[in-house]
Tab-separated table of C-alpha atoms in Angstrom:
chain	number	residue	atom	x	y	z
A	1	MET	CA	0.000	0.000	0.000
A	2	SER	CA	1.367	3.387	-0.903
A	3	PHE	CA	0.425	7.072	-0.595
A	4	GLY	CA	1.503	10.194	-2.447
A	5	GLN	CA	4.733	12.026	-1.811
A	6	GLY	CA	5.275	12.850	1.767
A	7	GLY	CA	2.797	10.228	3.035
A	8	PRO	CA	3.640	7.034	4.972
A	9	SER	CA	4.491	3.787	3.158
A	10	TRP	CA	4.698	0.175	4.163
A	11	GLY	CA	6.982	-2.235	2.267
A	12	PRO	CA	6.520	-5.935	1.467
A	13	GLY	CA	6.176	-8.086	4.412
A	14	ASP	CA	4.765	-5.293	6.537
A	15	SER	CA	2.298	-6.430	9.079
A	16	GLY	CA	-0.100	-3.668	8.111
A	17	THR	CA	0.761	-1.594	11.221
A	18	PRO	CA	1.977	2.004	10.486
A	19	ASP	CA	5.463	2.982	11.474
A	20	TRP	CA	4.436	5.592	14.076
A	21	ALA	CA	8.002	6.751	14.714
A	22	ALA	CA	8.528	7.511	11.047
A	23	LEU	CA	5.241	9.354	10.859
A	24	ALA	CA	6.116	11.531	13.886
A	25	GLU	CA	9.540	12.414	12.451
A	26	ALA	CA	7.968	13.440	9.117
A	27	SER	CA	5.371	15.632	10.883
A	28	ALA	CA	8.059	17.387	12.954
A	29	ALA	CA	10.101	18.092	9.824
A	30	ARG	CA	7.117	19.689	8.120
A	31	GLY	CA	6.420	21.866	11.234
A	32	ARG	CA	10.023	23.143	11.290
A	33	ARG	CA	9.909	24.098	7.637
A	34	LYS	CA	6.630	26.001	8.118
A	35	LYS	CA	7.977	27.889	11.170
A	36	TRP	CA	11.090	29.013	9.336
A	37	LEU	CA	9.041	30.122	6.369
A	38	MET	CA	6.818	32.238	8.667
A	39	ILE	CA	9.794	33.810	10.456
A	40	GLY	CA	11.558	34.526	7.215
A	41	GLY	CA	8.454	36.061	5.676
A	42	GLY	CA	7.942	38.353	8.720
A	43	ALA	CA	11.543	39.560	8.544
A	44	VAL	CA	11.202	40.316	4.870
A	45	ALA	CA	7.950	42.240	5.513
A	46	THR	CA	9.514	44.236	8.352
A	47	ALA	CA	12.513	45.158	6.243
A	48	ALA	CA	10.221	46.282	3.428
A	49	VAL	CA	8.147	48.528	5.736
A	50	ALA	CA	11.326	50.043	7.231
A	51	ALA	CA	12.657	50.782	3.751
A	52	ILE	CA	9.378	52.489	2.773
A	53	VAL	CA	9.327	54.654	5.915
A	54	ALA	CA	12.981	55.659	5.481
A	55	THR	CA	12.324	56.602	1.868
A	56	ALA	CA	9.285	58.701	2.875
A	57	VAL	CA	11.262	60.552	5.582
A	58	ILE	CA	14.103	61.400	3.211
A	59	THR	CA	12.013	62.358	0.202
A	60	THR	CA	9.091	64.124	1.920
A	61	GLY	CA	9.588	67.807	2.829
A	62	GLY	CA	7.401	70.763	3.845
A	63	GLY	CA	3.959	70.870	2.320
A	64	GLY	CA	3.769	67.057	2.032
A	65	LYS	CA	5.214	66.871	-1.528
A	66	PRO	CA	7.737	64.072	-2.043
A	67	GLY	CA	11.108	65.262	-3.192
A	68	SER	CA	10.492	68.929	-2.232
A	69	GLY	CA	11.784	68.740	1.363
A	70	THR	CA	15.146	69.523	2.840
A	71	ASN	CA	17.490	66.659	3.547
A	72	ALA	CA	18.614	66.401	7.174
A	73	SER	CA	22.173	66.730	5.942
A	74	GLU	CA	21.307	70.203	4.622
A	75	LEU	CA	20.232	71.673	8.065
A	76	PRO	CA	22.571	74.344	9.475
A	77	GLY	CA	25.150	73.197	11.964
A	78	PRO	CA	25.537	74.689	15.468
A	79	ALA	CA	28.199	77.112	14.231
A	80	ASP	CA	25.787	78.522	11.623
A	81	LEU	CA	22.984	79.355	14.127
A	82	PRO	CA	22.853	82.913	15.583
A	83	SER	CA	24.326	82.990	19.085
A	84	GLU	CA	22.589	86.175	20.288
A	85	SER	CA	19.180	87.743	19.737
A	86	SER	CA	19.013	91.062	17.940
A	87	VAL	CA	16.111	92.170	20.177
A	88	PRO	CA	17.265	94.714	22.830
A	89	GLN	CA	17.256	93.284	26.332
A	90	PRO	CA	15.828	95.259	29.308
A	91	SER	CA	18.291	96.868	31.661
A	92	PHE	CA	17.846	97.594	35.347
A	93	SER	CA	19.519	100.173	37.525
A	94	SER	CA	21.618	98.853	40.370
A	95	VAL	CA	20.866	101.981	42.404
A	96	ALA	CA	17.980	101.525	44.864
A	97	PRO	CA	15.317	104.268	44.750
A	98	PRO	CA	15.211	106.592	47.751
A	99	PRO	CA	12.615	105.839	50.436
A	100	PRO	CA	9.368	107.832	50.248
A	101	PRO	CA	9.256	111.001	52.350
A	102	ASP	CA	7.903	110.666	55.882
A	103	PRO	CA	4.709	112.765	56.224
A	104	LYS	CA	5.602	113.474	59.850
A	105	ASP	CA	8.692	115.389	58.680
A	106	TYR	CA	6.487	117.914	56.888
A	107	ILE	CA	4.453	118.908	59.931
A	108	ALA	CA	7.267	118.656	62.491
A	109	ASP	CA	9.206	121.753	61.501
A	110	ALA	CA	8.265	125.113	59.978
A	111	GLY	CA	11.188	124.777	57.555
A	112	LYS	CA	9.335	122.001	55.658
A	113	ASP	CA	5.727	122.788	56.573
A	114	LYS	CA	5.129	125.374	53.847
A	115	ALA	CA	1.398	124.901	53.203
A	116	PRO	CA	-0.807	127.871	54.144
A	117	VAL	CA	-2.167	127.856	57.703
A	118	THR	CA	-5.817	128.895	57.475
A	119	VAL	CA	-9.112	128.173	59.196
A	120	ASP	CA	-10.510	126.451	56.096
A	121	SER	CA	-7.446	124.251	55.620
A	122	PHE	CA	-8.017	122.710	59.047
A	123	PHE	CA	-11.773	123.181	59.629
A	124	PRO	CA	-13.465	123.364	56.209
A	125	GLY	CA	-17.170	123.529	55.376
A	126	LYS	CA	-20.210	124.414	57.446
A	127	LYS	CA	-20.535	121.128	59.317
A	128	LEU	CA	-18.508	118.172	60.497
A	129	THR	CA	-19.571	114.558	59.952
A	130	MET	CA	-18.011	111.798	62.042
A	131	GLY	CA	-19.642	108.468	61.341
A	132	ASP	CA	-23.369	108.948	61.874
A	133	ARG	CA	-22.841	112.115	63.931
A	134	VAL	CA	-23.204	115.547	62.326
A	135	TYR	CA	-22.040	118.750	64.024
A	136	ALA	CA	-22.881	122.268	62.890
A	137	LYS	CA	-19.938	124.655	62.722
A	138	GLY	CA	-20.255	127.907	64.631
A	139	ALA	CA	-17.817	130.804	64.864
A	140	THR	CA	-14.154	130.619	63.856
A	141	ASN	CA	-11.151	132.802	64.679
A	142	GLN	CA	-7.458	133.088	63.731
A	143	THR	CA	-4.960	135.324	65.536
A	144	THR	CA	-1.270	135.750	66.281
A	145	SER	CA	-2.151	136.926	69.820
A	146	CYS	CA	-1.922	133.430	71.251
A	147	ALA	CA	-2.523	134.392	74.900
A	148	ALA	CA	-5.761	136.185	74.020
A	149	THR	CA	-7.371	132.874	73.049
A	150	THR	CA	-6.892	131.244	76.444
A	151	GLN	CA	-8.178	131.107	80.005
A	152	GLY	CA	-6.012	130.720	83.085
A	153	ALA	CA	-2.312	129.856	82.778
A	154	LEU	CA	-2.400	128.473	79.255
A	155	GLY	CA	-1.676	131.900	77.764
A	156	SER	CA	1.732	132.175	79.404
A	157	VAL	CA	2.552	128.584	78.454
A	158	LEU	CA	1.827	129.307	74.802
A	159	THR	CA	3.828	132.512	74.820
A	160	GLY	CA	6.742	130.977	76.688
A	161	ASN	CA	7.114	128.169	74.175
A	162	GLY	CA	7.064	130.419	71.112
A	163	CYS	CA	3.466	130.162	69.855
A	164	ASP	CA	3.087	131.742	66.413
A	165	GLN	CA	-0.713	131.782	66.064
A	166	VAL	CA	-3.936	130.090	67.186
A	167	ILE	CA	-6.946	128.999	65.154
A	168	ARG	CA	-10.264	128.322	66.889
A	169	ALA	CA	-13.516	126.747	65.681
A	170	THR	CA	-16.700	125.849	67.575
A	171	TYR	CA	-19.065	122.964	66.801
A	172	ARG	CA	-22.446	122.210	68.375
A	173	LYS	CA	-25.015	119.420	68.574
A	174	ASP	CA	-28.104	118.886	70.768
A	175	GLY	CA	-27.286	121.558	73.382
A	176	VAL	CA	-23.576	120.681	73.557
A	177	ALA	CA	-20.864	122.973	72.202
A	178	VAL	CA	-17.120	122.394	71.919
A	179	THR	CA	-14.391	124.835	70.870
A	180	VAL	CA	-11.139	123.427	69.472
A	181	GLY	CA	-8.010	125.599	69.482
A	182	LEU	CA	-4.994	124.820	67.264
A	183	ALA	CA	-1.730	126.478	68.371
A	184	VAL	CA	1.088	126.647	65.795
A	185	PHE	CA	4.785	126.469	66.758
A	186	GLY	CA	8.090	126.439	64.907
A	187	THR	CA	9.105	122.928	65.994
A	188	GLU	CA	7.650	119.679	67.244
A	189	ALA	CA	9.556	119.993	70.528
A	190	GLU	CA	7.877	123.342	71.327
A	191	ALA	CA	4.380	121.992	70.652
A	192	LYS	CA	4.983	118.848	72.686
A	193	LYS	CA	6.316	120.833	75.630
A	194	THR	CA	3.270	123.126	75.528
A	195	ALA	CA	0.824	120.213	75.686
A	196	GLN	CA	2.733	118.715	78.613
A	197	GLN	CA	2.747	122.023	80.527
A	198	ALA	CA	-0.852	122.921	79.700
A	199	ALA	CA	-2.811	124.568	82.547
A	200	GLY	CA	-6.057	126.440	82.334
A	201	GLY	CA	-7.358	125.940	78.807
A	202	ILE	CA	-8.473	127.350	75.509
A	203	ALA	CA	-11.243	129.935	75.741
A	204	SER	CA	-14.636	128.969	74.321
A	205	LEU	CA	-15.725	130.832	71.185
A	206	ASP	CA	-19.396	131.745	70.846
A	207	GLY	CA	-21.278	133.300	67.938
A	208	ALA	CA	-22.816	132.067	64.655
A	209	GLY	CA	-25.726	130.444	66.451
A	210	VAL	CA	-23.809	129.334	69.541
A	211	PRO	CA	-24.468	131.198	72.839
A	212	THR	CA	-21.799	131.878	75.415
A	213	PHE	CA	-20.783	128.638	77.126
A	214	CYS	CA	-18.108	127.399	79.521
A	215	ARG	CA	-17.686	130.855	81.067
A	216	GLY	CA	-18.549	132.342	84.436
A	217	GLY	CA	-17.290	129.435	86.488
A	218	SER	CA	-19.285	126.617	84.898
A	219	VAL	CA	-17.585	123.231	84.924
A	220	CYS	CA	-16.529	122.050	81.459
A	221	ARG	CA	-14.333	119.346	79.989
A	222	ARG	CA	-10.867	120.348	78.707
A	223	THR	CA	-8.222	118.392	76.752
A	224	ALA	CA	-4.662	119.052	75.514
A	225	ASN	CA	-2.650	117.157	72.854
A	226	SER	CA	0.064	117.730	70.271
A	227	TYR	CA	1.209	116.282	66.952
A	228	GLY	CA	4.074	117.608	64.899
A	229	ARG	CA	4.512	121.340	65.452
A	230	TYR	CA	0.857	121.742	66.475
A	231	ALA	CA	-0.668	121.692	69.949
A	232	TYR	CA	-4.450	121.429	70.069
A	233	PHE	CA	-6.924	121.934	72.879
A	234	THR	CA	-10.683	121.556	73.420
A	235	VAL	CA	-13.193	122.957	75.870
A	236	GLY	CA	-16.731	121.550	75.844
A	237	GLY	CA	-19.923	121.880	77.815
A	238	PHE	CA	-23.621	122.641	77.741
A	239	THR	CA	-24.926	125.779	76.068
A	240	SER	CA	-27.383	126.028	78.987
A	241	GLY	CA	-24.507	126.588	81.416
A	242	LYS	CA	-25.067	123.313	83.263
A	243	ASN	CA	-21.962	121.798	84.818
A	244	VAL	CA	-20.421	118.786	83.097
A	245	THR	CA	-19.984	115.541	85.035
A	246	LYS	CA	-18.353	112.255	84.104
A	247	ALA	CA	-21.811	110.861	83.376
A	248	ASP	CA	-22.392	113.349	80.553
A	249	LYS	CA	-21.296	111.083	77.700
A	250	ALA	CA	-22.604	113.455	75.017
A	251	VAL	CA	-20.071	116.145	75.990
A	252	PHE	CA	-17.239	113.605	75.975
A	253	ALA	CA	-18.334	112.228	72.588
A	254	VAL	CA	-18.308	115.648	70.890
A	255	GLY	CA	-14.940	116.529	72.408
A	256	ASP	CA	-13.415	113.190	71.371
A	257	ASP	CA	-14.698	113.549	67.811
A	258	LEU	CA	-13.192	117.037	67.495
A	259	THR	CA	-9.882	115.878	68.959
A	260	ASP	CA	-9.767	112.968	66.515
A	261	PHE	CA	-10.724	115.160	63.568
A	262	THR	CA	-8.055	117.753	64.372
A	263	PHE	CA	-5.369	115.064	64.594
A	264	ARG	CA	-6.439	113.667	61.208
A	265	GLN	CA	-6.291	117.122	59.634
A	266	ILE	CA	-2.745	117.691	60.867
A	267	ARG	CA	-1.642	114.272	59.649
A	268	HIS	CA	-3.325	114.813	56.279
A	269	ARG	CA	-1.439	118.068	55.915
A	270	GLY	CA	1.832	116.148	56.240
A	271	GLU	CA	0.703	113.445	53.779
A	272	VAL	CA	-0.231	115.991	51.099
A	273	GLN	CA	3.126	117.764	51.334
A	274	ALA	CA	5.088	114.499	51.385
A	275	SER	CA	3.265	113.266	48.270
A	276	ALA	CA	4.005	116.530	46.483
A	277	ALA	CA	7.682	116.247	47.384
A	278	ALA	CA	7.840	112.669	46.108
A	279	ALA	CA	6.261	113.659	42.789
A	280	ALA	CA	8.529	116.658	42.269
A	281	PRO	CA	11.324	116.165	39.691
A	282	THR	CA	14.805	115.685	41.126
A	283	THR	CA	17.798	117.720	39.947
């Protein structure tokens, strides 16, 4: 019995039983040949794809047209590239700017405090608003006769420390009136010394709808403070002439508001002059 090429065969005298060892060897040989053919075919395919990709990279340039690109060997070398940009670079000064002027310097000495000293520059308008509290402004006064604006020993204290002038303004609300007096000196030391030595007090200023108050021996509240070359004082009480006690919070509130407002006005004066000095061109 015989089969075609590659099949099993049995010779004469065979018992009719296949030679299983021979069959297994033939099958293994066929498997090895098939494996090598598959590996070889894959390698050939891979090499072909790589060749196509390499050709496309070399021959394809800008715009996607084959053959119109620039070969990598034609790119400029490092020596051909510009080493510096032609765009101007920013420059910075190594000199630190001077510190801003201190506003306190401009209200501490008459040599720098050049702004006009007037009633309106310190107590402008016809009323004063502090939070939800509104005070009507009464009479005002400005004089170089410092002692004439005082009661008791304060006049001699002002004169002795070199007072230049005094500005007064009165404010009123609900039967309470307070006069604030602003004494101007040449230096901060003179103003500070005056506030520390203060005795007696500033004289109340009536008029413009405010009757005489805090005169004739009635008890009133008095304060004394200083800031820069300015000393400022208040005297407050009832327009009815009633004596002030510690329980009369309304009198204290008006006096505190005027003291606070006067301080702010002095400080603002220094801030305005310092800002102007900072903005002025340097030579």
